[in-house]
mmCIF file of C-alpha atoms in Angstrom:
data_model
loop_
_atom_site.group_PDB
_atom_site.id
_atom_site.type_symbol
_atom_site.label_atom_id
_atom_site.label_comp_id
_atom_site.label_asym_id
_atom_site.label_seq_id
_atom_site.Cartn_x
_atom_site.Cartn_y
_atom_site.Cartn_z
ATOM 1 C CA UNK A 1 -41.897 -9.209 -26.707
ATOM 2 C CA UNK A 2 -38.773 -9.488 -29.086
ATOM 3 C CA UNK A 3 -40.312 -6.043 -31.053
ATOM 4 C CA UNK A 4 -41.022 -4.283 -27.547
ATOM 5 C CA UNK A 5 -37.873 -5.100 -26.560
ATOM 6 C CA UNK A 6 -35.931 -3.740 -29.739
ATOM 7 C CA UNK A 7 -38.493 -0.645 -29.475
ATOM 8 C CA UNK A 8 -37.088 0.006 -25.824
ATOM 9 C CA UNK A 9 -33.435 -0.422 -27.210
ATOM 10 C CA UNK A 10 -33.469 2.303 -30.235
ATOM 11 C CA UNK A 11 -35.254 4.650 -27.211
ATOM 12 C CA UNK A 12 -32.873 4.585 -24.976
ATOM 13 C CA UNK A 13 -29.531 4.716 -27.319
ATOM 14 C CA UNK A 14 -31.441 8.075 -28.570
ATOM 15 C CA UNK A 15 -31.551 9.848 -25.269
ATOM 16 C CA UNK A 16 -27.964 8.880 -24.541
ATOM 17 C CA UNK A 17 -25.895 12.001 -26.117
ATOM 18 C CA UNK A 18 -23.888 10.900 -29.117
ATOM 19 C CA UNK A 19 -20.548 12.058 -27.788
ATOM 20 C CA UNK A 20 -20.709 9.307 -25.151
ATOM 21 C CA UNK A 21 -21.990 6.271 -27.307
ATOM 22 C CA UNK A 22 -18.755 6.888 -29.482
ATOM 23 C CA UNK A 23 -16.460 8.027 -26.778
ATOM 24 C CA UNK A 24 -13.362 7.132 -27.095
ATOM 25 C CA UNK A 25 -12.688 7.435 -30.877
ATOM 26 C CA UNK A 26 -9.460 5.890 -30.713
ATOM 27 C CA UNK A 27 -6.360 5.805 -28.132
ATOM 28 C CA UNK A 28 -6.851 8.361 -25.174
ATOM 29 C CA UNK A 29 -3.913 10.396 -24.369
ATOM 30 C CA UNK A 30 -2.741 10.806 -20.620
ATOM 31 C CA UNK A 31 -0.062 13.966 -20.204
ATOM 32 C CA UNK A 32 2.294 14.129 -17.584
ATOM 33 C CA UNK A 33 4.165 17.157 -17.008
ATOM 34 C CA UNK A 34 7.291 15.786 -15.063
ATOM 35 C CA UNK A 35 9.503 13.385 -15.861
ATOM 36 C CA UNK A 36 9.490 9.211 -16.284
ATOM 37 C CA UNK A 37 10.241 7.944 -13.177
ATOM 38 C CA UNK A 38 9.318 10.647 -11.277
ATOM 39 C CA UNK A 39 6.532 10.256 -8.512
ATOM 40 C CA UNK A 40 4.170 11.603 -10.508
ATOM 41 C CA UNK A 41 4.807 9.685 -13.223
ATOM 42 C CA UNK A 42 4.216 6.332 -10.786
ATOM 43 C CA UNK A 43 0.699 8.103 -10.232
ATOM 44 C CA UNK A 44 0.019 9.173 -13.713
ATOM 45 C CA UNK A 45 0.698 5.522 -14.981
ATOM 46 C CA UNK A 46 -1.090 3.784 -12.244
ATOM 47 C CA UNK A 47 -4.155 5.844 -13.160
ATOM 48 C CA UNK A 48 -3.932 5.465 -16.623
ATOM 49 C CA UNK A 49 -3.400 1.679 -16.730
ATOM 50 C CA UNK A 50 -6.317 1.484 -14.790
ATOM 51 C CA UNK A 51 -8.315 3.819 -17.087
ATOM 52 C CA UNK A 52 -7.595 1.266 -20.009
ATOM 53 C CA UNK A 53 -9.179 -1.481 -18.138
ATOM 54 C CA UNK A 54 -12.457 1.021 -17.292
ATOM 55 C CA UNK A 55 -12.779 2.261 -21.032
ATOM 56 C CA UNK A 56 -11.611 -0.851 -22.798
ATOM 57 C CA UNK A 57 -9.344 1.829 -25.058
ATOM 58 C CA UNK A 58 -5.795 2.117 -25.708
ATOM 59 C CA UNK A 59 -3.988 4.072 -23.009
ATOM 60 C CA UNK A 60 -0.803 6.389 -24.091
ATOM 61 C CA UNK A 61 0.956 7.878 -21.169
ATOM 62 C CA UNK A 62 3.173 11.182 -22.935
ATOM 63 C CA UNK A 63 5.748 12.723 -20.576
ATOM 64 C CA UNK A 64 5.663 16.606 -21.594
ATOM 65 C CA UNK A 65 8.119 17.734 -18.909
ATOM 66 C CA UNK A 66 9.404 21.642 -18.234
ATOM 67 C CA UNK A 67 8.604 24.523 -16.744
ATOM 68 C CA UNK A 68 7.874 23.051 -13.310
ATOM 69 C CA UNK A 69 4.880 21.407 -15.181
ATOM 70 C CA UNK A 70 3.783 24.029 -17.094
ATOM 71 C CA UNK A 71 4.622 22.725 -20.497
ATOM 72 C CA UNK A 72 2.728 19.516 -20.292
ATOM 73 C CA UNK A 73 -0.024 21.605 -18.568
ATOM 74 C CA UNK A 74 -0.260 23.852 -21.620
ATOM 75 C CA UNK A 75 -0.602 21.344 -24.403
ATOM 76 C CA UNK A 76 -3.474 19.781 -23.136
ATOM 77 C CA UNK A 77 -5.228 23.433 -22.484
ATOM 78 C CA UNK A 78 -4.773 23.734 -26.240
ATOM 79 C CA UNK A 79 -5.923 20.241 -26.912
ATOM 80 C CA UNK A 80 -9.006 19.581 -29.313
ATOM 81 C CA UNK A 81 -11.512 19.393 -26.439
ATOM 82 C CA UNK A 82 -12.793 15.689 -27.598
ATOM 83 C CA UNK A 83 -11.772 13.868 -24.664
ATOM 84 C CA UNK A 84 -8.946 11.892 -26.376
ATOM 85 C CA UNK A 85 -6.088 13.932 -24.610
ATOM 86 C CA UNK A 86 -6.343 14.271 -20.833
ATOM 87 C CA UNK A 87 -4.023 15.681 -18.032
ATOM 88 C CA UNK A 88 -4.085 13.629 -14.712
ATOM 89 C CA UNK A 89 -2.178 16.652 -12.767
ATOM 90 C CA UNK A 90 -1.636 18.036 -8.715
ATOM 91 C CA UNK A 91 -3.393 21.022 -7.458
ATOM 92 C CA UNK A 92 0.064 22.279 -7.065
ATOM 93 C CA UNK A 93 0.558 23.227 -10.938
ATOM 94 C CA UNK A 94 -3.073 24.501 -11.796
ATOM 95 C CA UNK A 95 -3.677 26.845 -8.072
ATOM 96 C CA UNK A 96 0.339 27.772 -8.079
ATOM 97 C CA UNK A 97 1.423 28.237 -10.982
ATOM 98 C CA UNK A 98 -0.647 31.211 -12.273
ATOM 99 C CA UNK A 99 1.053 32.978 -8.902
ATOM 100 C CA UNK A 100 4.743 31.805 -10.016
ATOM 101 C CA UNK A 101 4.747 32.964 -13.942
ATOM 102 C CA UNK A 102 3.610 35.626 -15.677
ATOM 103 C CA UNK A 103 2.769 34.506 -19.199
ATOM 104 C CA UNK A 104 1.523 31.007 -18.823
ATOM 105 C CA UNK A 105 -0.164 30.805 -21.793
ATOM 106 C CA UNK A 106 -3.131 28.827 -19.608
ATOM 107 C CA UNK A 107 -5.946 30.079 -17.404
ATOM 108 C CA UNK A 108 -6.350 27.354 -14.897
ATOM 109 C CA UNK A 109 -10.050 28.631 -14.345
ATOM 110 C CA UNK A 110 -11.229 29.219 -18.117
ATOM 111 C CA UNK A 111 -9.131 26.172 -19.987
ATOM 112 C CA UNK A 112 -10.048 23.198 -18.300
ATOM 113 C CA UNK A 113 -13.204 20.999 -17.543
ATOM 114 C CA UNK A 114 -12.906 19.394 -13.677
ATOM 115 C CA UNK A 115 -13.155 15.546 -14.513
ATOM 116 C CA UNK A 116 -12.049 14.445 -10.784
ATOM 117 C CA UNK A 117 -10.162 14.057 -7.755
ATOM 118 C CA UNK A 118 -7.799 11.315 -6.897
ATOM 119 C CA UNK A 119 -5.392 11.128 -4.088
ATOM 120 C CA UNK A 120 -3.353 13.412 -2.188
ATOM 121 C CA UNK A 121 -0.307 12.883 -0.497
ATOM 122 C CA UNK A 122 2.614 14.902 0.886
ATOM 123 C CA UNK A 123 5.920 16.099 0.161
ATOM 124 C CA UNK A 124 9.469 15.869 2.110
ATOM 125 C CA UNK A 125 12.470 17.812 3.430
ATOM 126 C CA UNK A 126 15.678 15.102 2.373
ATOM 127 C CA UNK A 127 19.163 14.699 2.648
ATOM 128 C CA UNK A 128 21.863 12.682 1.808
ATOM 129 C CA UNK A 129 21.746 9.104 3.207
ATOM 130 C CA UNK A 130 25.516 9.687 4.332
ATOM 131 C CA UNK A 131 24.995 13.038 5.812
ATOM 132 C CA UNK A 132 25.038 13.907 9.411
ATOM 133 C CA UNK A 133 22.145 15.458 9.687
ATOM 134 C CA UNK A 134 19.279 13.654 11.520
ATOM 135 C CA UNK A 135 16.780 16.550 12.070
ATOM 136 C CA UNK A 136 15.348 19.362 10.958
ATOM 137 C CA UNK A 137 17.013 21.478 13.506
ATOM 138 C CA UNK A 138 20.779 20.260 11.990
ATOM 139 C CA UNK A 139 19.792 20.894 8.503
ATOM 140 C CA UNK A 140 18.732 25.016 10.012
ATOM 141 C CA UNK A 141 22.340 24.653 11.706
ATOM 142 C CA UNK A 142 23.632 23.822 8.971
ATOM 143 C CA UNK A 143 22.301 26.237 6.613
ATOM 144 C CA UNK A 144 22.588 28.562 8.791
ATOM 145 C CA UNK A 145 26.988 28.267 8.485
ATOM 146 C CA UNK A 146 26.425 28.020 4.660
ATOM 147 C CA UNK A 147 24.591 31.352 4.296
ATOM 148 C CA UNK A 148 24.066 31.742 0.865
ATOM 149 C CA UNK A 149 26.488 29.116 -0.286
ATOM 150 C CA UNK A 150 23.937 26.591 0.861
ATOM 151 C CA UNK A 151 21.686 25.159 -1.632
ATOM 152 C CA UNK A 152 18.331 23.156 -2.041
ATOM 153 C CA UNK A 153 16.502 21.398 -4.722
ATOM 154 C CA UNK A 154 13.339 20.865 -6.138
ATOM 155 C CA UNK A 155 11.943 21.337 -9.676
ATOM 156 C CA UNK A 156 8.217 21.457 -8.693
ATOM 157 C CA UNK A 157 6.021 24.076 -6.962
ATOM 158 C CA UNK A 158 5.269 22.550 -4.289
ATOM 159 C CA UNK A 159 8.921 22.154 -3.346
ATOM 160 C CA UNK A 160 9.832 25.395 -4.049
ATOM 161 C CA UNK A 161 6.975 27.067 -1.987
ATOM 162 C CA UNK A 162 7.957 24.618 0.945
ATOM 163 C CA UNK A 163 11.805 25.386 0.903
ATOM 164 C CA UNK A 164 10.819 29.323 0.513
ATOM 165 C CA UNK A 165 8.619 28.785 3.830
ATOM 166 C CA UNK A 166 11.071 27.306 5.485
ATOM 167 C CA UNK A 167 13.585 30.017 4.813
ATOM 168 C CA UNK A 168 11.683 32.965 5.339
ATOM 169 C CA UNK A 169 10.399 31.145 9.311
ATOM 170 C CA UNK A 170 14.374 30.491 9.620
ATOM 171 C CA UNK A 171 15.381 33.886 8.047
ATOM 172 C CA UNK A 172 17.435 31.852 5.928
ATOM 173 C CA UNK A 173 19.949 32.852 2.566
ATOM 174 C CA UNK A 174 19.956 29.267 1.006
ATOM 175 C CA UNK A 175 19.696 29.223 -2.542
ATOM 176 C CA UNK A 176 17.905 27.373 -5.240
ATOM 177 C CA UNK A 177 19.677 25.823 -7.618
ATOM 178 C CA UNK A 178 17.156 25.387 -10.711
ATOM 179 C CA UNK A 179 17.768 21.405 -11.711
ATOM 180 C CA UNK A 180 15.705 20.126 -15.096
ATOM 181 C CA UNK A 181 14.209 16.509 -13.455
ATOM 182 C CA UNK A 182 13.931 14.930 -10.078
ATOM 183 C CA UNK A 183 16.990 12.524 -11.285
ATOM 184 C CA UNK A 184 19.605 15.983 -11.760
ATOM 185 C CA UNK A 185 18.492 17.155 -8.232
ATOM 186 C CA UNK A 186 18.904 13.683 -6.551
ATOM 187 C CA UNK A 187 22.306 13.556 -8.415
ATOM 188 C CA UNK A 188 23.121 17.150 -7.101
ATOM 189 C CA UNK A 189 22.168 16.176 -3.663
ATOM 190 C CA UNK A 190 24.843 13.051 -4.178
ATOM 191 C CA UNK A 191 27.733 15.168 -5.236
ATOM 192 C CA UNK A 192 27.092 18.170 -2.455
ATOM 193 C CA UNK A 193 25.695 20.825 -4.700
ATOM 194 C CA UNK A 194 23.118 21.079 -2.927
ATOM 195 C CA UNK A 195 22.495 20.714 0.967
ATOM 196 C CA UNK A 196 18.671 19.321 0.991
ATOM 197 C CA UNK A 197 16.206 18.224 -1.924
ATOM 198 C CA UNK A 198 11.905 18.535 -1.428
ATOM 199 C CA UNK A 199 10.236 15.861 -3.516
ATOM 200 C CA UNK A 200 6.986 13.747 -2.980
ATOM 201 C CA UNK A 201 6.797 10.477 -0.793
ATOM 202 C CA UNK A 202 6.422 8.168 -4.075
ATOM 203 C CA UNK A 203 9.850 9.160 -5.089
ATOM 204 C CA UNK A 204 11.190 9.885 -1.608
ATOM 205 C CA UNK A 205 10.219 6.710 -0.340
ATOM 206 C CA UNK A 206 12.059 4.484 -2.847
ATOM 207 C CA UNK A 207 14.981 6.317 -2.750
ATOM 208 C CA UNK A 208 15.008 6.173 1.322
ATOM 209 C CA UNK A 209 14.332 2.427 1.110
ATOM 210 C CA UNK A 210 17.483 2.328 -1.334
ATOM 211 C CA UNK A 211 19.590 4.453 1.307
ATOM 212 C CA UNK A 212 19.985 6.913 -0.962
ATOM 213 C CA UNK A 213 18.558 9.733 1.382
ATOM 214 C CA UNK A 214 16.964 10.220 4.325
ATOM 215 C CA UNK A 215 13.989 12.509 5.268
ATOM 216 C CA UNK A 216 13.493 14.485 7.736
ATOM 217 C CA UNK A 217 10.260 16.216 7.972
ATOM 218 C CA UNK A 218 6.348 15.894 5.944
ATOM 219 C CA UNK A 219 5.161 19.168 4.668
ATOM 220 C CA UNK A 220 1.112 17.669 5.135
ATOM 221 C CA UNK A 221 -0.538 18.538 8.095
ATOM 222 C CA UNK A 222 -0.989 14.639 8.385
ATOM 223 C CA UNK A 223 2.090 11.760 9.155
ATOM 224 C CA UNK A 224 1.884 9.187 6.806
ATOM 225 C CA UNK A 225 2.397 5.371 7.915
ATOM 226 C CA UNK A 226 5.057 4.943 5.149
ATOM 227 C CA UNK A 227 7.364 7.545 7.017
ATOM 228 C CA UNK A 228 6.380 6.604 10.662
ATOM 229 C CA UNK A 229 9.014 8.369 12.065
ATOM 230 C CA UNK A 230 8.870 11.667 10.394
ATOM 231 C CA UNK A 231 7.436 14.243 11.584
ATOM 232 C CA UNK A 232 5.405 17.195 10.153
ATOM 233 C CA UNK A 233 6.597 20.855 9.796
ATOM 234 C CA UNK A 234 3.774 21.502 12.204
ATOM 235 C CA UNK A 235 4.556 19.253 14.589
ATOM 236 C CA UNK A 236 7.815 20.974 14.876
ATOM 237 C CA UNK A 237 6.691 24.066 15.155
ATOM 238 C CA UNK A 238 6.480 25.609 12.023
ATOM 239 C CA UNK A 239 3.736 28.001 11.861
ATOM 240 C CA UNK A 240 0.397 27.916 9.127
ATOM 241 C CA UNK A 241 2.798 25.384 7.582
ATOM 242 C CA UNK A 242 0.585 23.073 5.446
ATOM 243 C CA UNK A 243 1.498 21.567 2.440
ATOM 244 C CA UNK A 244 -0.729 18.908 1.106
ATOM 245 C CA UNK A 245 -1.203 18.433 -2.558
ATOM 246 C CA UNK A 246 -3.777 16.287 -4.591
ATOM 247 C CA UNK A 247 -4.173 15.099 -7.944
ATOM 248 C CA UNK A 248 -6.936 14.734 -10.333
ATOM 249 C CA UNK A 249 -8.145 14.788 -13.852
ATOM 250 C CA UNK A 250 -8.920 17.747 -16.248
ATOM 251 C CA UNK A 251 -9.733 17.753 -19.803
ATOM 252 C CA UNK A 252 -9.817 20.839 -22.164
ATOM 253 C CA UNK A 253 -12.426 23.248 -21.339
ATOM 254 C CA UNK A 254 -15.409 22.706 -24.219
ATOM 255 C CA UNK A 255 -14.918 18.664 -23.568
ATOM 256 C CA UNK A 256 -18.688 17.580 -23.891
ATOM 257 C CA UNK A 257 -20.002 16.833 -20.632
ATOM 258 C CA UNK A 258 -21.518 13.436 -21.738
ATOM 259 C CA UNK A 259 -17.901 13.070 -21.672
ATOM 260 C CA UNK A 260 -16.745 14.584 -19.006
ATOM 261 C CA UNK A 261 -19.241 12.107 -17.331
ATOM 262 C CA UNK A 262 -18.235 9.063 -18.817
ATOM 263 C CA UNK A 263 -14.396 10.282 -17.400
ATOM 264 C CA UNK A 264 -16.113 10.957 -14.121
ATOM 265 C CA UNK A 265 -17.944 7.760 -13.320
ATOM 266 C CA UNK A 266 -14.304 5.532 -14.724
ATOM 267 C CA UNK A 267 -11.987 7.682 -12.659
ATOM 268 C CA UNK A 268 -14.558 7.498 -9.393
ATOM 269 C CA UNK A 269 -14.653 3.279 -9.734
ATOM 270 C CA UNK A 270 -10.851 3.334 -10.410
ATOM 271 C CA UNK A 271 -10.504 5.382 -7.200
ATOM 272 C CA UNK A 272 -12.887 3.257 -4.994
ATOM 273 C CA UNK A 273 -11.316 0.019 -5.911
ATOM 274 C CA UNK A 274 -9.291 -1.999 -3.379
ATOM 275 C CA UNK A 275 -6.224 -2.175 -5.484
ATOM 276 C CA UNK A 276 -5.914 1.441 -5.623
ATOM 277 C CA UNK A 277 -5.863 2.111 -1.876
ATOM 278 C CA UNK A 278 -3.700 -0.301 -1.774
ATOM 279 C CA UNK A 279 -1.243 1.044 -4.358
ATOM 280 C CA UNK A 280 -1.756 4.738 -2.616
ATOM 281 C CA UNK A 281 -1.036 3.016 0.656
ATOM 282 C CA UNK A 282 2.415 1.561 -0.861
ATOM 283 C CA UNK A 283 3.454 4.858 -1.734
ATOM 284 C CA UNK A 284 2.385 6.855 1.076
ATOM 285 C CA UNK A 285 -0.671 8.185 -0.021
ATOM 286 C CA UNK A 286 -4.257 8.314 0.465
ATOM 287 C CA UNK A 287 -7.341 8.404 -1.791
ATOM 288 C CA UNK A 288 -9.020 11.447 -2.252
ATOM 289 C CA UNK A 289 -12.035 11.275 -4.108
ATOM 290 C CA UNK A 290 -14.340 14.233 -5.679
ATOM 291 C CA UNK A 291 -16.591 15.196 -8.544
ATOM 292 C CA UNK A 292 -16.108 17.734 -11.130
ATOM 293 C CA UNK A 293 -17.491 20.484 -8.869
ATOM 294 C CA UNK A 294 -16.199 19.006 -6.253
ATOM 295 C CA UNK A 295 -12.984 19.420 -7.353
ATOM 296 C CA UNK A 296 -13.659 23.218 -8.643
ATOM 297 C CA UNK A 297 -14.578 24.176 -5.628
ATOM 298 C CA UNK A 298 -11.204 22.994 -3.977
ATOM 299 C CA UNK A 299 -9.074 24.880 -6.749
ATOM 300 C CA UNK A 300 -10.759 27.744 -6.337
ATOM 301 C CA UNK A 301 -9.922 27.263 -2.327
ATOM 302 C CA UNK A 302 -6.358 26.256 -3.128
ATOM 303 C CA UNK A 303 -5.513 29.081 -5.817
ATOM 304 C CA UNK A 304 -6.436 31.688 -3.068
ATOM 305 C CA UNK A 305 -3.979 29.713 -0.400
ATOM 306 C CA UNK A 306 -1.326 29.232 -3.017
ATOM 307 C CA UNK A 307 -1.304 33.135 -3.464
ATOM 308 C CA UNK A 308 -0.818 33.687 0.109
ATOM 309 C CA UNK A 309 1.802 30.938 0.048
ATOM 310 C CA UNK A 310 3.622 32.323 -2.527
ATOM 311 C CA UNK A 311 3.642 36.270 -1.346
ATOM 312 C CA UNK A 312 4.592 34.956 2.178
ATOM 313 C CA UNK A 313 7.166 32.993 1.136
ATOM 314 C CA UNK A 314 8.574 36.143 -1.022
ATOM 315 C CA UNK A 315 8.820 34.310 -4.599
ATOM 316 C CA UNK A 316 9.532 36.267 -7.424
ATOM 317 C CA UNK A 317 7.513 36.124 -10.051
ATOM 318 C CA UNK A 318 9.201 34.691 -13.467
#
């Protein structure tokens, strides 16, 4: 029995592809491409401390922030496609940005491998807690007296395609005013330089609970429970207006798929487990699961939209 039984073993470690019976090597980098403290960085570091306790490996989260997320976003397209560096990521930077820069120095379609989806949650229209404005409809009146001395703030796509909607269903002049990191916008929102800021509910939500700002409207088609009272752009009338990013998991394109899979199956148990809906739910979000082709499919879906997004909304390309 003993030698069938060692017989059985040696088989089935041969059919298993080499790449996943040493995967990982050593510690497994996780980039995010915006800033510590940052809502995605809450996301990025959830889902990485959780992918230490699935692999068993040492866990390194790297902030590679710039270039609305571009930079961080780059370095792990030109990452030795091992599976040791990995970019947990929204939709928003690979389907958007290809529409928003010309050289990116990334294809989003040709230098990644899908590993998974994750969650998806929404973004929000904000303004200062000590404001006057209590609705949508004072910020247009608002903006509307400014002209183009008002001002908004965001440093991600997302943001920026949202206020561009806005303006060009208000035939609004209001300005961007380019800020490095969610913590220079919130501080420009503070001091009046700008007149509204468009970040995600993570960071929106702890900043509302610290009456730092308050929001005003959800770019998702959905409501979230965390923001019961705020409304979505669509519910006030704002045409087509749908704004609902996700995040998931890429590694460089070339990445063998044993390992790919062995990312896949972690990532899906991570996603499925109590604690995490519970962590999404804390932060306003919700889980949203998918497979490598899965979550192809939806890119290729969501670069298409973002183009139409970002011609309707008039951005110039940079």
């Amino acid at each position: 029995m003993r030698r069938f039984l060692a017989i059985s073993f040696i088989w089935l470690a041969s059919i298993i592809p080499a790449a996943a019976q040493t995967y990982p090597r050593g510690p497994i980098k996780v980039l995010c491409s915006f800033a510590a403290g940052s809502g995605a960085d809450v996301i990025v570091r959830f889902f990485a401390n959780k992918l230490a306790e699935q692999s068993k490996a040492t866990v390194i989260v790297e902030n590679r922030v710039g270039a609305q997320g571009n930079i961080g976003t780059a370095a792990v397209a030109h990452a030795r496609p091992d599976g040791q560096t990995i970019l947990i990521t929204a939709n928003t930077v690979l389907a958007a940005a290809p529409h928003l820069f010309k050289d990116l120095g990334w294809d989003p379609r040709k230098d990644f491998a899908p590993v998974g989806m994750l969650a998806r949650l929404s973004f929000v229209f904000a303004v200062d807690a000590k404001s006057s404005m209590k609705s949508m409809d004072d910020l247009v009146q608002e903006l509307q007296k400014s002209g183009e001395k008002g001002f908004y703030g965001s440093t991600v796509n997302t943001g920026i395609v949202a206020a561009e909607l806005f303006k060009a269903q208000k035939n609004l002049s209001t300005q961007r005013i380019p800020f490095k990191d969610v913590s220079d916008a919130l501080g420009g929102l503070l001091q009046g330089e700008v007149t509204y800021i468009i970040y995600d509910t993570p960071w929106v939500l702890g900043n509302a609970r610290a009456g730092k700002i308050r929001p005003l409207a959800l770019t998702s088609k959905f409501r979230s429970s965390s923001f019961a009272d705020v409304p979505t752009m669509a519910e006030l009338g704002y045409k087509d207006y749908d704004l609902t990013p996700w995040w998931g998991v890429v590694a460089p394109a070339g990445t063998p798929e044993a390992i790919v899979k062995q990312l896949t199956a972690w990532f899906a148990q991570i996603t499925a487990a109590p604690d995490t809906k519970a962590f999404l739910n804390k932060i306003a979000a919700d889980p949203y699961p998918g497979t490598p082709d899965d979550m192809k499919a939806q890119l290729e879906s969501d670069f298409k939209a973002w183009g139409d997004y970002v011609r309707l909304a008039n951005i110039p390309v940079q």
